[in-house]
Amino acid sequence: MAVNNVLKIIFWIGCITMIFSLTASASYAVTTGEIDAGVNAALHRFSQQVKGGRAFQEIAKGVLVIPHITKAAFILGGQYGEGALREDGKTTAYYSMAAGSFGFQIGAEKYDLIIIFATEEALRKFRLGKGWEAGVDAEVTLIDTGIDLPASTLVSQHPVLGFIIDQKGFMAGASIKGAKFNIIKPD
């Protein structure tokens, strides 16, 4: 009986945590200056850590950068971050990313997410989507940062590419499937 009560408490704490992580809004946003600084640093790391990182940025119709995503889990998990969409090197909008998960998982980590929109159509669908969801509204192909293929080859095969870089922490594997991206209006 006591074990059931503990499991119920863990379940409800997890549910509440997921609700807060999935409903986070612009009221929790940092300033545009802070987001832009994080985006610039993440793009610099991307160019250094990913083979052909600069080529991906040059080919891209749009680049969504969510630096410093925080992910934590103990059976129930959540992740959240804020970033910017860049087109032709300029910020055109700010976005939040939130996701929840359930399963055998424990740990915490931080990482940067770079999503390359390789076609105008993929970028248009993202910009028009309200609550755009990875894996539902578009398949995001996560690319191993050490892959040695030309950017043009990958871009021709996949309209939306994702890169996870600068991982720090203790969690096995990273996934953005089911992550929701919403436009925010930071101060």
PDB file of C-alpha atoms in Angstrom:
ATOM      1  CA  MET A   1       0.000   0.000   0.000  1.00  0.00           C
ATOM      2  CA  ALA A   2       2.806   2.474   0.857  1.00  0.00           C
ATOM      3  CA  VAL A   3       4.549   1.787  -2.461  1.00  0.00           C
ATOM      4  CA  ASN A   4       1.335   2.625  -4.327  1.00  0.00           C
ATOM      5  CA  ASN A   5       1.073   5.952  -2.503  1.00  0.00           C
ATOM      6  CA  VAL A   6       4.680   6.819  -3.357  1.00  0.00           C
ATOM      7  CA  LEU A   7       4.063   5.956  -7.023  1.00  0.00           C
ATOM      8  CA  LYS A   8       0.931   8.120  -7.048  1.00  0.00           C
ATOM      9  CA  ILE A   9       2.861  11.060  -5.591  1.00  0.00           C
ATOM     10  CA  ILE A  10       5.643  10.644  -8.162  1.00  0.00           C
ATOM     11  CA  PHE A  11       3.041  10.424 -10.932  1.00  0.00           C
ATOM     12  CA  TRP A  12       1.242  13.621  -9.880  1.00  0.00           C
ATOM     13  CA  ILE A  13       4.467  15.571  -9.353  1.00  0.00           C
ATOM     14  CA  GLY A  14       5.546  14.482 -12.818  1.00  0.00           C
ATOM     15  CA  CYS A  15       2.202  15.507 -14.328  1.00  0.00           C
ATOM     16  CA  ILE A  16       2.395  18.936 -12.741  1.00  0.00           C
ATOM     17  CA  THR A  17       6.002  19.347 -13.911  1.00  0.00           C
ATOM     18  CA  MET A  18       5.064  18.411 -17.471  1.00  0.00           C
ATOM     19  CA  ILE A  19       2.108  20.787 -17.469  1.00  0.00           C
ATOM     20  CA  PHE A  20       4.345  23.670 -16.378  1.00  0.00           C
ATOM     21  CA  SER A  21       7.043  22.803 -18.916  1.00  0.00           C
ATOM     22  CA  LEU A  22       4.556  22.490 -21.780  1.00  0.00           C
ATOM     23  CA  THR A  23       2.612  25.643 -20.977  1.00  0.00           C
ATOM     24  CA  ALA A  24       5.548  27.956 -20.372  1.00  0.00           C
ATOM     25  CA  SER A  25       4.891  31.224 -22.152  1.00  0.00           C
ATOM     26  CA  ALA A  26       6.517  34.506 -23.025  1.00  0.00           C
ATOM     27  CA  SER A  27       6.126  35.697 -19.445  1.00  0.00           C
ATOM     28  CA  TYR A  28       9.105  33.472 -18.588  1.00  0.00           C
ATOM     29  CA  ALA A  29      11.159  34.642 -21.560  1.00  0.00           C
ATOM     30  CA  VAL A  30      14.527  36.257 -21.095  1.00  0.00           C
ATOM     31  CA  THR A  31      15.359  39.413 -23.033  1.00  0.00           C
ATOM     32  CA  THR A  32      15.986  39.465 -26.775  1.00  0.00           C
ATOM     33  CA  GLY A  33      19.577  40.494 -26.064  1.00  0.00           C
ATOM     34  CA  GLU A  34      20.167  37.429 -23.881  1.00  0.00           C
ATOM     35  CA  ILE A  35      18.570  35.118 -26.445  1.00  0.00           C
ATOM     36  CA  ASP A  36      20.567  36.660 -29.314  1.00  0.00           C
ATOM     37  CA  ALA A  37      23.827  36.310 -27.357  1.00  0.00           C
ATOM     38  CA  GLY A  38      23.071  32.629 -26.681  1.00  0.00           C
ATOM     39  CA  VAL A  39      22.143  32.058 -30.332  1.00  0.00           C
ATOM     40  CA  ASN A  40      25.367  33.704 -31.547  1.00  0.00           C
ATOM     41  CA  ALA A  41      27.456  31.564 -29.191  1.00  0.00           C
ATOM     42  CA  ALA A  42      25.599  28.374 -30.234  1.00  0.00           C
ATOM     43  CA  LEU A  43      26.137  29.139 -33.930  1.00  0.00           C
ATOM     44  CA  HIS A  44      29.840  29.678 -33.244  1.00  0.00           C
ATOM     45  CA  ARG A  45      30.019  26.292 -31.449  1.00  0.00           C
ATOM     46  CA  PHE A  46      28.071  24.724 -34.336  1.00  0.00           C
ATOM     47  CA  SER A  47      30.660  25.979 -36.845  1.00  0.00           C
ATOM     48  CA  GLN A  48      33.471  24.570 -34.692  1.00  0.00           C
ATOM     49  CA  GLN A  49      31.935  21.230 -33.622  1.00  0.00           C
ATOM     50  CA  VAL A  50      30.090  20.091 -36.769  1.00  0.00           C
ATOM     51  CA  LYS A  51      31.920  19.137 -39.950  1.00  0.00           C
ATOM     52  CA  GLY A  52      30.583  21.489 -42.607  1.00  0.00           C
ATOM     53  CA  GLY A  53      28.759  23.623 -40.007  1.00  0.00           C
ATOM     54  CA  ARG A  54      29.339  26.835 -41.958  1.00  0.00           C
ATOM     55  CA  ALA A  55      28.190  25.172 -45.197  1.00  0.00           C
ATOM     56  CA  PHE A  56      24.917  24.109 -43.546  1.00  0.00           C
ATOM     57  CA  GLN A  57      24.294  27.697 -42.449  1.00  0.00           C
ATOM     58  CA  GLU A  58      25.024  29.031 -45.944  1.00  0.00           C
ATOM     59  CA  ILE A  59      22.690  26.527 -47.647  1.00  0.00           C
ATOM     60  CA  ALA A  60      19.866  26.945 -45.108  1.00  0.00           C
ATOM     61  CA  LYS A  61      16.740  28.938 -45.921  1.00  0.00           C
ATOM     62  CA  GLY A  62      16.297  29.346 -42.162  1.00  0.00           C
ATOM     63  CA  VAL A  63      18.133  28.253 -39.009  1.00  0.00           C
ATOM     64  CA  LEU A  64      16.325  27.749 -35.696  1.00  0.00           C
ATOM     65  CA  VAL A  65      18.735  27.915 -32.772  1.00  0.00           C
ATOM     66  CA  ILE A  66      17.654  26.974 -29.253  1.00  0.00           C
ATOM     67  CA  PRO A  67      20.720  27.276 -26.992  1.00  0.00           C
ATOM     68  CA  HIS A  68      20.997  25.927 -23.466  1.00  0.00           C
ATOM     69  CA  ILE A  69      18.004  23.562 -23.531  1.00  0.00           C
ATOM     70  CA  THR A  70      17.590  22.096 -20.067  1.00  0.00           C
ATOM     71  CA  LYS A  71      16.327  18.530 -19.772  1.00  0.00           C
ATOM     72  CA  ALA A  72      15.645  16.694 -16.511  1.00  0.00           C
ATOM     73  CA  ALA A  73      13.939  13.389 -15.780  1.00  0.00           C
ATOM     74  CA  PHE A  74      13.112  10.894 -13.112  1.00  0.00           C
ATOM     75  CA  ILE A  75      10.694   8.521 -14.868  1.00  0.00           C
ATOM     76  CA  LEU A  76       8.794  11.628 -16.017  1.00  0.00           C
ATOM     77  CA  GLY A  77      10.862  14.194 -17.835  1.00  0.00           C
ATOM     78  CA  GLY A  78      10.704  17.595 -19.380  1.00  0.00           C
ATOM     79  CA  GLN A  79      12.869  19.907 -21.422  1.00  0.00           C
ATOM     80  CA  TYR A  80      12.675  23.596 -22.216  1.00  0.00           C
ATOM     81  CA  GLY A  81      14.632  26.275 -24.026  1.00  0.00           C
ATOM     82  CA  GLU A  82      14.261  29.588 -25.841  1.00  0.00           C
ATOM     83  CA  GLY A  83      15.932  30.704 -29.040  1.00  0.00           C
ATOM     84  CA  ALA A  84      15.599  32.444 -32.374  1.00  0.00           C
ATOM     85  CA  LEU A  85      14.873  31.783 -36.019  1.00  0.00           C
ATOM     86  CA  ARG A  86      17.503  33.283 -38.297  1.00  0.00           C
ATOM     87  CA  GLU A  87      17.007  33.955 -41.981  1.00  0.00           C
ATOM     88  CA  ASP A  88      19.860  35.423 -44.026  1.00  0.00           C
ATOM     89  CA  GLY A  89      21.780  35.866 -40.773  1.00  0.00           C
ATOM     90  CA  LYS A  90      19.091  38.035 -39.154  1.00  0.00           C
ATOM     91  CA  THR A  91      16.674  37.133 -36.357  1.00  0.00           C
ATOM     92  CA  THR A  92      13.111  37.049 -37.701  1.00  0.00           C
ATOM     93  CA  ALA A  93      11.296  35.567 -34.664  1.00  0.00           C
ATOM     94  CA  TYR A  94      11.838  34.119 -31.196  1.00  0.00           C
ATOM     95  CA  TYR A  95      10.669  30.640 -30.179  1.00  0.00           C
ATOM     96  CA  SER A  96      10.376  28.407 -27.151  1.00  0.00           C
ATOM     97  CA  MET A  97      10.785  24.635 -27.236  1.00  0.00           C
ATOM     98  CA  ALA A  98       9.096  22.391 -24.684  1.00  0.00           C
ATOM     99  CA  ALA A  99       8.659  18.624 -24.435  1.00  0.00           C
ATOM    100  CA  GLY A 100       7.629  16.046 -21.890  1.00  0.00           C
ATOM    101  CA  SER A 101       8.369  12.338 -21.727  1.00  0.00           C
ATOM    102  CA  PHE A 102       7.586   9.247 -19.707  1.00  0.00           C
ATOM    103  CA  GLY A 103       9.597   6.065 -19.323  1.00  0.00           C
ATOM    104  CA  PHE A 104      12.699   4.599 -17.773  1.00  0.00           C
ATOM    105  CA  GLN A 105      14.879   7.713 -17.580  1.00  0.00           C
ATOM    106  CA  ILE A 106      16.853   9.526 -14.952  1.00  0.00           C
ATOM    107  CA  GLY A 107      19.282  12.419 -15.115  1.00  0.00           C
ATOM    108  CA  ALA A 108      19.729  15.963 -16.320  1.00  0.00           C
ATOM    109  CA  GLU A 109      21.521  17.638 -19.194  1.00  0.00           C
ATOM    110  CA  LYS A 110      21.914  20.849 -21.162  1.00  0.00           C
ATOM    111  CA  TYR A 111      22.479  21.108 -24.878  1.00  0.00           C
ATOM    112  CA  ASP A 112      22.108  23.348 -27.922  1.00  0.00           C
ATOM    113  CA  LEU A 113      19.700  22.501 -30.730  1.00  0.00           C
ATOM    114  CA  ILE A 114      20.251  23.738 -34.267  1.00  0.00           C
ATOM    115  CA  ILE A 115      17.522  23.031 -36.842  1.00  0.00           C
ATOM    116  CA  ILE A 116      18.321  23.690 -40.490  1.00  0.00           C
ATOM    117  CA  PHE A 117      15.372  24.327 -42.812  1.00  0.00           C
ATOM    118  CA  ALA A 118      16.825  23.346 -46.188  1.00  0.00           C
ATOM    119  CA  THR A 119      13.859  24.300 -48.358  1.00  0.00           C
ATOM    120  CA  GLU A 120      11.566  27.313 -48.568  1.00  0.00           C
ATOM    121  CA  GLU A 121       8.579  24.950 -48.176  1.00  0.00           C
ATOM    122  CA  ALA A 122       9.897  23.461 -44.908  1.00  0.00           C
ATOM    123  CA  LEU A 123      10.605  26.947 -43.536  1.00  0.00           C
ATOM    124  CA  ARG A 124       7.173  28.220 -44.615  1.00  0.00           C
ATOM    125  CA  LYS A 125       5.403  25.305 -42.861  1.00  0.00           C
ATOM    126  CA  PHE A 126       7.377  25.999 -39.686  1.00  0.00           C
ATOM    127  CA  ARG A 127       6.638  29.726 -39.706  1.00  0.00           C
ATOM    128  CA  LEU A 128       2.918  29.201 -40.368  1.00  0.00           C
ATOM    129  CA  GLY A 129       2.524  26.379 -37.834  1.00  0.00           C
ATOM    130  CA  LYS A 130       1.036  27.247 -34.475  1.00  0.00           C
ATOM    131  CA  GLY A 131       2.632  24.954 -31.922  1.00  0.00           C
ATOM    132  CA  TRP A 132       4.811  23.265 -34.565  1.00  0.00           C
ATOM    133  CA  GLU A 133       5.700  19.764 -33.357  1.00  0.00           C
ATOM    134  CA  ALA A 134       8.821  17.848 -34.368  1.00  0.00           C
ATOM    135  CA  GLY A 135       7.922  14.446 -35.788  1.00  0.00           C
ATOM    136  CA  VAL A 136       4.294  15.462 -36.439  1.00  0.00           C
ATOM    137  CA  ASP A 137       4.387  18.660 -38.498  1.00  0.00           C
ATOM    138  CA  ALA A 138       7.727  17.682 -40.064  1.00  0.00           C
ATOM    139  CA  GLU A 139      10.247  14.904 -39.645  1.00  0.00           C
ATOM    140  CA  VAL A 140      13.449  16.330 -38.202  1.00  0.00           C
ATOM    141  CA  THR A 141      16.428  14.190 -39.168  1.00  0.00           C
ATOM    142  CA  LEU A 142      18.978  14.307 -36.339  1.00  0.00           C
ATOM    143  CA  ILE A 143      22.481  14.282 -37.804  1.00  0.00           C
ATOM    144  CA  ASP A 144      25.524  12.888 -36.002  1.00  0.00           C
ATOM    145  CA  THR A 145      27.885  15.845 -35.554  1.00  0.00           C
ATOM    146  CA  GLY A 146      30.856  13.723 -36.698  1.00  0.00           C
ATOM    147  CA  ILE A 147      29.310  12.604 -39.995  1.00  0.00           C
ATOM    148  CA  ASP A 148      31.582  13.226 -42.956  1.00  0.00           C
ATOM    149  CA  LEU A 149      29.107  13.898 -45.772  1.00  0.00           C
ATOM    150  CA  PRO A 150      28.914  17.143 -47.719  1.00  0.00           C
ATOM    151  CA  ALA A 151      26.195  19.513 -46.497  1.00  0.00           C
ATOM    152  CA  SER A 152      24.714  19.613 -50.002  1.00  0.00           C
ATOM    153  CA  THR A 153      24.184  15.826 -49.969  1.00  0.00           C
ATOM    154  CA  LEU A 154      22.359  15.828 -46.619  1.00  0.00           C
ATOM    155  CA  VAL A 155      20.277  18.895 -47.505  1.00  0.00           C
ATOM    156  CA  SER A 156      19.172  17.325 -50.799  1.00  0.00           C
ATOM    157  CA  GLN A 157      17.865  14.250 -48.938  1.00  0.00           C
ATOM    158  CA  HIS A 158      16.316  15.876 -45.850  1.00  0.00           C
ATOM    159  CA  PRO A 159      14.362  19.168 -45.831  1.00  0.00           C
ATOM    160  CA  VAL A 160      14.682  19.580 -42.029  1.00  0.00           C
ATOM    161  CA  LEU A 161      17.959  18.661 -40.303  1.00  0.00           C
ATOM    162  CA  GLY A 162      18.619  18.767 -36.570  1.00  0.00           C
ATOM    163  CA  PHE A 163      21.923  18.930 -34.721  1.00  0.00           C
ATOM    164  CA  ILE A 164      22.412  18.492 -30.987  1.00  0.00           C
ATOM    165  CA  ILE A 165      25.692  19.997 -29.845  1.00  0.00           C
ATOM    166  CA  ASP A 166      27.533  20.923 -26.674  1.00  0.00           C
ATOM    167  CA  GLN A 167      25.830  18.287 -24.514  1.00  0.00           C
ATOM    168  CA  LYS A 168      26.628  18.466 -20.817  1.00  0.00           C
ATOM    169  CA  GLY A 169      25.150  16.268 -18.129  1.00  0.00           C
ATOM    170  CA  PHE A 170      24.085  12.742 -17.362  1.00  0.00           C
ATOM    171  CA  MET A 171      21.418  11.393 -19.700  1.00  0.00           C
ATOM    172  CA  ALA A 172      21.527   8.733 -22.357  1.00  0.00           C
ATOM    173  CA  GLY A 173      20.451   9.861 -25.801  1.00  0.00           C
ATOM    174  CA  ALA A 174      18.709  12.991 -26.913  1.00  0.00           C
ATOM    175  CA  SER A 175      15.505  13.276 -28.857  1.00  0.00           C
ATOM    176  CA  ILE A 176      13.334  16.133 -30.000  1.00  0.00           C
ATOM    177  CA  LYS A 177      10.474  14.021 -31.313  1.00  0.00           C
ATOM    178  CA  GLY A 178       7.279  15.465 -29.881  1.00  0.00           C
ATOM    179  CA  ALA A 179       8.921  18.757 -28.914  1.00  0.00           C
ATOM    180  CA  LYS A 180       6.642  21.755 -29.484  1.00  0.00           C
ATOM    181  CA  PHE A 181       7.928  25.046 -30.799  1.00  0.00           C
ATOM    182  CA  ASN A 182       5.920  28.201 -30.108  1.00  0.00           C
ATOM    183  CA  ILE A 183       6.594  31.796 -31.003  1.00  0.00           C
ATOM    184  CA  ILE A 184       7.392  34.033 -28.023  1.00  0.00           C
ATOM    185  CA  LYS A 185       7.743  37.769 -27.566  1.00  0.00           C
ATOM    186  CA  PRO A 186      10.573  38.379 -25.088  1.00  0.00           C
ATOM    187  CA  ASP A 187      11.216  41.833 -23.603  1.00  0.00           C
TER     188      ASP A 187
END
